[in-house]
CSV table of C-alpha atoms in Angstrom, one decimal:
chain,number,residue,atom,x,y,z
W,1,GLU,CA,-18.7,-29.3,29.1
W,2,THR,CA,-19.9,-28.9,25.5
W,3,GLU,CA,-18.8,-31.3,22.8
W,4,ALA,CA,-18.6,-30.4,19.1
W,5,GLU,CA,-20.7,-32.3,16.7
W,6,GLY,CA,-19.1,-34.4,13.9
W,7,GLU,CA,-18.5,-31.5,11.6
W,8,GLN,CA,-17.7,-28.8,14.1
W,9,GLY,CA,-14.7,-27.6,16.0
W,10,LEU,CA,-11.3,-26.4,14.6
W,11,LEU,CA,-11.6,-26.7,10.8
W,12,SER,CA,-8.5,-25.2,9.4
W,13,ILE,CA,-5.6,-22.7,9.8
W,14,ALA,CA,-4.0,-20.5,7.2
W,15,PHE,CA,-0.6,-18.8,7.7
W,16,ALA,CA,-0.2,-15.4,6.1
W,17,PRO,CA,2.2,-15.2,3.1
W,18,ASP,CA,4.5,-13.1,5.2
W,19,TYR,CA,4.1,-15.2,8.3
W,20,ALA,CA,7.9,-15.4,8.9
W,21,ARG,CA,7.9,-11.6,9.4
W,22,SER,CA,4.4,-10.9,10.7
W,23,GLY,CA,3.6,-14.0,12.7
W,24,LEU,CA,0.0,-13.7,11.6
W,25,PHE,CA,-2.3,-16.7,11.0
W,26,TYR,CA,-6.0,-17.3,10.6
W,27,VAL,CA,-8.2,-19.8,12.2
W,28,ASP,CA,-11.6,-21.1,11.0
W,29,TYR,CA,-13.6,-22.8,13.8
W,30,THR,CA,-17.1,-23.2,15.2
W,31,ASN,CA,-17.7,-21.8,18.7
W,32,LEU,CA,-19.7,-23.5,21.4
W,33,ASP,CA,-22.9,-22.3,19.9
W,34,GLY,CA,-22.0,-24.0,16.6
W,35,ASP,CA,-21.4,-20.7,14.7
W,36,SER,CA,-18.5,-20.0,12.4
W,37,ARG,CA,-15.7,-17.7,13.4
W,38,ILE,CA,-12.7,-16.5,11.4
W,39,VAL,CA,-10.0,-15.1,13.8
W,40,GLU,CA,-6.6,-13.7,13.3
W,41,TYR,CA,-3.8,-14.5,15.8
W,42,GLU,CA,-0.2,-13.4,16.1
W,43,ALA,CA,2.7,-15.7,17.0
W,44,ARG,CA,6.1,-14.6,18.3
W,45,ASP,CA,9.1,-16.8,18.9
W,46,GLY,CA,7.0,-19.9,18.2
W,47,LYS,CA,4.3,-19.0,20.8
W,48,VAL,CA,0.8,-17.8,20.1
W,49,ASP,CA,-0.2,-14.5,21.8
W,50,GLU,CA,-3.8,-15.3,22.8
W,51,SER,CA,-4.5,-11.7,23.6
W,52,SER,CA,-3.8,-10.9,19.9
W,53,ALA,CA,-7.0,-12.5,18.8
W,54,ARG,CA,-8.9,-10.3,16.3
W,55,GLN,CA,-12.2,-11.5,14.9
W,56,LEU,CA,-12.6,-11.0,11.2
W,57,LEU,CA,-15.9,-12.7,10.5
W,58,ALA,CA,-18.8,-14.2,12.4
W,59,VAL,CA,-21.3,-16.3,10.5
W,60,ASP,CA,-24.3,-17.9,12.2
W,61,GLN,CA,-24.9,-21.5,11.3
W,62,PRO,CA,-28.5,-22.7,11.3
W,63,TYR,CA,-27.6,-26.4,11.6
W,64,PRO,CA,-24.5,-28.2,12.9
W,65,ASN,CA,-23.4,-29.6,9.5
W,66,HIS,CA,-22.0,-28.1,6.3
W,67,ASN,CA,-19.8,-25.5,7.9
W,68,GLY,CA,-17.3,-25.6,5.0
W,69,GLY,CA,-14.2,-24.7,7.0
W,70,LEU,CA,-11.2,-24.1,4.8
W,71,VAL,CA,-9.2,-20.8,5.0
W,72,LEU,CA,-6.5,-20.5,2.4
W,73,PHE,CA,-4.3,-17.8,1.0
W,74,GLY,CA,-4.6,-17.8,-2.8
W,75,PRO,CA,-1.8,-17.0,-5.3
W,76,ASP,CA,-3.0,-13.4,-5.3
W,77,GLY,CA,-2.3,-13.1,-1.6
W,78,LYS,CA,-6.0,-12.8,-0.7
W,79,LEU,CA,-7.7,-14.9,2.0
W,80,TYR,CA,-10.3,-17.4,0.6
W,81,ILE,CA,-12.9,-18.8,3.0
W,82,GLY,CA,-15.2,-21.7,2.2
W,83,PHE,CA,-18.7,-21.9,3.7
W,84,GLY,CA,-21.3,-24.7,3.3
W,85,ASP,CA,-25.0,-24.0,2.7
W,86,GLY,CA,-25.8,-23.9,6.4
W,87,GLY,CA,-26.6,-27.6,6.7
W,88,ASP,CA,-29.5,-29.9,7.4
W,89,ALA,CA,-30.3,-31.5,3.9
W,90,GLY,CA,-31.6,-30.3,0.6
W,91,ASP,CA,-30.6,-26.6,1.1
W,92,PRO,CA,-33.8,-25.9,3.0
W,93,HIS,CA,-33.1,-22.1,3.1
W,94,ARG,CA,-32.0,-22.1,-0.6
W,95,ASN,CA,-28.7,-20.5,0.4
W,96,GLY,CA,-26.6,-21.9,-2.3
W,97,LEU,CA,-27.7,-19.6,-5.1
W,98,ASP,CA,-28.6,-16.7,-2.8
W,99,LEU,CA,-26.1,-13.9,-3.1
W,100,SER,CA,-27.4,-12.1,0.0
W,101,THR,CA,-25.9,-14.7,2.3
W,102,LEU,CA,-22.3,-15.9,2.8
W,103,LEU,CA,-23.5,-19.5,3.2
W,104,GLY,CA,-22.9,-21.9,0.2
W,105,LYS,CA,-20.0,-19.7,-1.0
W,106,ILE,CA,-16.2,-19.2,-1.3
W,107,LEU,CA,-15.3,-15.8,-0.1
W,108,ARG,CA,-12.3,-13.6,-1.0
W,109,ILE,CA,-11.1,-10.9,1.4
W,110,ASP,CA,-8.0,-9.0,2.3
W,111,PRO,CA,-7.6,-9.6,6.1
W,112,ARG,CA,-6.1,-6.1,6.6
W,113,PRO,CA,-8.6,-3.8,8.3
W,114,ASP,CA,-10.4,-1.1,6.3
W,115,GLY,CA,-11.0,1.8,8.6
W,116,ASP,CA,-13.3,0.5,11.4
W,117,GLN,CA,-14.0,-2.7,9.3
W,118,PRO,CA,-12.1,-5.8,10.3
W,119,TYR,CA,-11.1,-6.7,6.7
W,120,THR,CA,-11.0,-5.1,3.3
W,121,ILE,CA,-13.2,-6.1,0.3
W,122,PRO,CA,-11.0,-6.4,-2.8
W,123,ALA,CA,-12.2,-3.9,-5.4
W,124,ASP,CA,-12.1,-6.6,-8.1
W,125,ASN,CA,-14.4,-9.0,-6.3
W,126,PRO,CA,-17.2,-10.1,-8.7
W,127,PHE,CA,-20.2,-8.8,-6.8
W,128,VAL,CA,-19.0,-5.5,-5.3
W,129,ASP,CA,-21.3,-3.6,-7.5
W,130,THR,CA,-24.2,-6.0,-7.5
W,131,PRO,CA,-27.2,-4.8,-5.5
W,132,ASP,CA,-28.2,-6.9,-2.4
W,133,ALA,CA,-25.2,-9.2,-3.0
W,134,ARG,CA,-22.5,-9.7,-0.3
W,135,PRO,CA,-19.3,-8.2,-1.8
W,136,GLU,CA,-17.1,-10.8,-0.1
W,137,ILE,CA,-18.4,-13.6,-2.4
W,138,TYR,CA,-16.0,-15.0,-4.9
W,139,SER,CA,-17.9,-18.2,-6.0
W,140,TYR,CA,-21.3,-19.5,-5.2
W,141,GLY,CA,-23.7,-22.4,-5.7
W,142,LEU,CA,-21.8,-24.7,-3.3
W,143,ARG,CA,-23.2,-27.3,-0.9
W,144,ASN,CA,-20.2,-27.9,1.3
W,145,PRO,CA,-16.8,-26.9,-0.2
W,146,TRP,CA,-15.0,-28.7,2.6
W,147,ARG,CA,-11.7,-28.5,0.7
W,148,PHE,CA,-10.5,-26.5,-2.3
W,149,ALA,CA,-7.1,-25.6,-3.7
W,150,PHE,CA,-5.2,-23.5,-6.2
W,151,ASP,CA,-2.7,-25.2,-8.5
W,152,ARG,CA,0.7,-23.8,-7.5
W,153,GLU,CA,1.8,-23.9,-11.2
W,154,THR,CA,-1.3,-22.8,-13.1
W,155,GLU,CA,-3.3,-21.1,-10.4
W,156,ASP,CA,-6.4,-23.1,-11.5
W,157,LEU,CA,-9.1,-23.5,-8.8
W,158,SER,CA,-10.3,-27.0,-7.8
W,159,ILE,CA,-13.2,-27.6,-5.3
W,160,GLY,CA,-14.3,-30.9,-3.7
W,161,ASP,CA,-18.0,-30.2,-3.1
W,162,VAL,CA,-19.8,-32.7,-0.8
W,163,GLY,CA,-23.0,-34.1,-2.3
W,164,GLN,CA,-26.4,-34.9,-1.0
W,165,ASP,CA,-27.8,-38.5,-1.6
W,166,ALA,CA,-26.5,-39.5,-5.0
W,167,GLN,CA,-23.5,-37.6,-6.3
W,168,GLU,CA,-20.2,-36.1,-5.0
W,169,GLU,CA,-18.5,-33.6,-7.3
W,170,ILE,CA,-15.2,-32.1,-8.2
W,171,ASP,CA,-15.1,-28.7,-9.9
W,172,LEU,CA,-12.0,-27.5,-11.7
W,173,VAL,CA,-11.8,-24.1,-13.4
W,174,ALA,CA,-9.0,-22.2,-15.1
W,175,ARG,CA,-7.2,-19.3,-13.4
W,176,GLY,CA,-9.6,-16.5,-12.6
W,177,GLU,CA,-12.7,-18.3,-13.8
W,178,GLY,CA,-13.8,-19.0,-10.3
W,179,SER,CA,-14.5,-15.3,-9.9
W,180,GLY,CA,-18.3,-15.0,-10.0
W,181,ALA,CA,-18.7,-18.7,-10.9
W,182,ASN,CA,-22.0,-20.5,-10.1
W,183,PHE,CA,-21.4,-24.1,-9.3
W,184,GLY,CA,-25.0,-25.0,-9.4
W,185,TRP,CA,-26.2,-26.2,-5.9
W,186,SER,CA,-29.0,-26.6,-5.2
W,187,ALA,CA,-30.5,-26.4,-8.7
W,188,TRP,CA,-28.0,-29.3,-9.4
W,189,GLU,CA,-26.5,-32.1,-7.4
W,190,GLY,CA,-23.5,-33.0,-9.5
W,191,SER,CA,-24.8,-33.6,-13.0
W,192,ALA,CA,-28.4,-34.2,-11.9
W,193,ARG,CA,-31.2,-31.6,-11.4
W,194,PHE,CA,-32.1,-31.3,-7.7
W,195,ASN,CA,-34.3,-28.5,-6.4
W,196,HIS,CA,-36.5,-27.6,-9.3
W,197,ASP,CA,-37.5,-24.2,-7.8
W,198,GLN,CA,-33.9,-23.1,-8.4
W,199,ASP,CA,-32.6,-21.7,-11.6
W,200,PRO,CA,-30.5,-24.3,-13.4
W,201,ASP,CA,-28.9,-22.0,-16.0
W,202,ASP,CA,-25.4,-20.7,-16.1
W,203,ALA,CA,-24.0,-23.4,-13.7
W,204,VAL,CA,-20.5,-24.6,-14.2
W,205,PRO,CA,-20.7,-28.4,-14.6
W,206,PRO,CA,-18.4,-30.6,-12.5
W,207,VAL,CA,-15.4,-32.2,-14.1
W,208,LEU,CA,-16.1,-35.4,-12.1
W,209,THR,CA,-18.9,-36.9,-10.2
W,210,ALA,CA,-18.5,-39.8,-7.8
W,211,LEU,CA,-21.7,-41.9,-7.1
W,212,HIS,CA,-23.0,-43.0,-3.8
W,213,SER,CA,-24.1,-46.2,-5.5
W,214,ASP,CA,-20.4,-47.0,-5.8
W,215,GLY,CA,-19.8,-46.6,-2.1
W,216,ASN,CA,-18.9,-42.9,-2.0
W,217,CYS,CA,-20.4,-40.7,0.8
W,218,SER,CA,-18.4,-37.5,1.2
W,219,ILE,CA,-15.8,-36.3,-1.3
W,220,THR,CA,-12.4,-35.2,0.2
W,221,GLY,CA,-11.2,-32.6,-2.3
W,222,GLY,CA,-7.5,-32.7,-2.9
W,223,LEU,CA,-5.0,-30.8,-5.0
W,224,THR,CA,-3.0,-30.9,-8.2
W,225,VAL,CA,0.3,-32.7,-7.6
W,226,ARG,CA,3.4,-30.5,-8.3
W,227,ASP,CA,6.0,-32.6,-6.5
W,228,PRO,CA,8.7,-33.4,-9.1
W,229,ASP,CA,9.6,-36.6,-7.2
W,230,LEU,CA,6.1,-38.0,-7.9
W,231,GLU,CA,6.6,-38.3,-11.6
W,232,THR,CA,3.6,-40.5,-12.4
W,233,LEU,CA,1.3,-38.1,-10.4
W,234,TYR,CA,2.8,-34.8,-11.6
W,235,GLY,CA,0.0,-32.6,-13.0
W,236,ARG,CA,-2.7,-34.9,-11.8
W,237,TYR,CA,-5.5,-34.0,-9.4
W,238,ILE,CA,-5.5,-36.3,-6.3
W,239,TYR,CA,-8.6,-36.8,-4.2
W,240,GLY,CA,-10.5,-39.4,-2.3
W,241,ASP,CA,-13.7,-40.1,-0.3
W,242,LEU,CA,-14.3,-40.3,3.5
W,243,CYS,CA,-16.0,-43.7,3.3
W,244,ILE,CA,-13.9,-45.4,0.7
W,245,GLY,CA,-10.4,-44.1,1.6
W,246,GLU,CA,-9.0,-44.9,-1.8
W,247,LEU,CA,-6.7,-42.3,-3.2
W,248,ARG,CA,-7.5,-41.5,-6.9
W,249,SER,CA,-6.2,-39.2,-9.5
W,250,PHE,CA,-6.9,-37.8,-13.0
W,251,PRO,CA,-5.2,-35.2,-15.2
W,252,ALA,CA,-6.0,-31.7,-14.0
W,253,ARG,CA,-7.5,-30.2,-17.1
W,254,PRO,CA,-9.9,-27.3,-16.2
W,255,ASP,CA,-13.4,-27.1,-17.6
W,256,ARG,CA,-13.2,-30.5,-19.2
W,257,PRO,CA,-14.7,-33.8,-18.1
W,258,ALA,CA,-12.1,-35.8,-16.2
W,259,THR,CA,-10.5,-38.7,-18.1
W,260,ASP,CA,-8.2,-41.5,-16.9
W,261,ASP,CA,-9.6,-41.4,-13.4
W,262,VAL,CA,-7.8,-44.2,-11.6
W,263,ALA,CA,-6.8,-45.4,-8.2
W,264,ILE,CA,-3.2,-44.6,-7.3
W,265,GLY,CA,-2.5,-48.1,-6.2
W,266,PRO,CA,-3.8,-50.9,-3.9
W,267,GLU,CA,-1.8,-49.6,-0.9
W,268,ALA,CA,-2.8,-46.0,-1.3
W,269,ARG,CA,-5.7,-46.0,1.1
W,270,VAL,CA,-6.4,-43.7,4.0
W,271,GLU,CA,-9.1,-44.7,6.5
W,272,GLN,CA,-11.5,-41.8,7.0
W,273,LEU,CA,-9.7,-39.5,4.6
W,274,ALA,CA,-10.3,-36.0,5.8
W,275,SER,CA,-8.0,-33.6,4.0
W,276,PHE,CA,-4.8,-33.1,1.9
W,277,GLY,CA,-1.9,-30.8,2.5
W,278,GLU,CA,1.0,-29.5,0.5
W,279,SER,CA,4.4,-28.2,1.8
W,280,VAL,CA,6.4,-25.3,0.3
W,281,ASP,CA,8.4,-27.8,-1.8
W,282,GLY,CA,5.3,-29.5,-3.2
W,283,THR,CA,5.3,-32.6,-0.9
W,284,VAL,CA,1.8,-34.0,-0.6
W,285,TYR,CA,0.2,-35.2,2.6
W,286,ALA,CA,-3.1,-37.0,3.3
W,287,ILE,CA,-4.8,-36.7,6.7
W,288,SER,CA,-7.0,-39.3,8.4
W,289,LEU,CA,-9.7,-38.6,11.0
W,290,THR,CA,-8.3,-41.6,12.9
W,291,GLY,CA,-5.1,-39.6,13.6
W,292,PRO,CA,-2.3,-40.4,11.2
W,293,VAL,CA,-0.8,-37.9,8.6
W,294,TYR,CA,0.6,-39.7,5.6
W,295,ARG,CA,3.2,-38.4,3.2
W,296,LEU,CA,3.2,-39.4,-0.5
W,297,ASP,CA,6.6,-40.6,-1.5
W,298,PRO,CA,7.7,-42.2,-4.8
W,299,ALA,CA,7.9,-45.9,-4.8
W,300,ARG,CA,11.4,-47.3,-4.1
């Protein structure tokens, strides 16, 4: 038997926008060799047809950490895929700013086949005409974009990018500004210069950094709350940290340093906070590595 390391295994599932009709969904996982796979499956009558498996993407991972792992359909109906920089520490292969590799990036593809290719490259992707760049790339300069999200009201893009030794960061850009955006790793770690052999120019600064000196260790990117029942959180970005477990929020204003960053409340804590989810009606969920899934409800 082979066991997955701490950041390996099944990482996320995305249901096609027309899932009710097509039954198609997409799985991001690492195989037994630790390499990333994006695979399409079809479900019928509530059961998965395992023989329907169709591999879209295979990415070798040089180390067992920083796999990224989120697959998410954006408001444009395209499939977005997050990959970390390949792992180890310090971006040893300098993948973050290298447009010739998919590592350290958020990708944007249409999962429908294009001839004999398993997926289609959208013609308006930012690097389709850039020599030596991978045309799948949407955003780059990321260390480990474990979780990212689109605001269901504004379509703004938010990213929780896991830091190195000193800073965790949250990036938040307005609708469409993620296309071609450079988020700085590994020239920058949060707001501090990191690898000095990397070009620091043109990097989008984070809207918030969380310091390891304050007990943070791994940012768990969240989402902008659009549940009308959560009146005091509506329009605020909610997030947390794996080690602290405290749920925090700030007003979701893209491209501006976060203000009014506060804890939601003394009871709003999730041990080993791993992810957030959002239902069709905007209900927000928080997921713990210890097992529970929590729903955020208004105080009674």
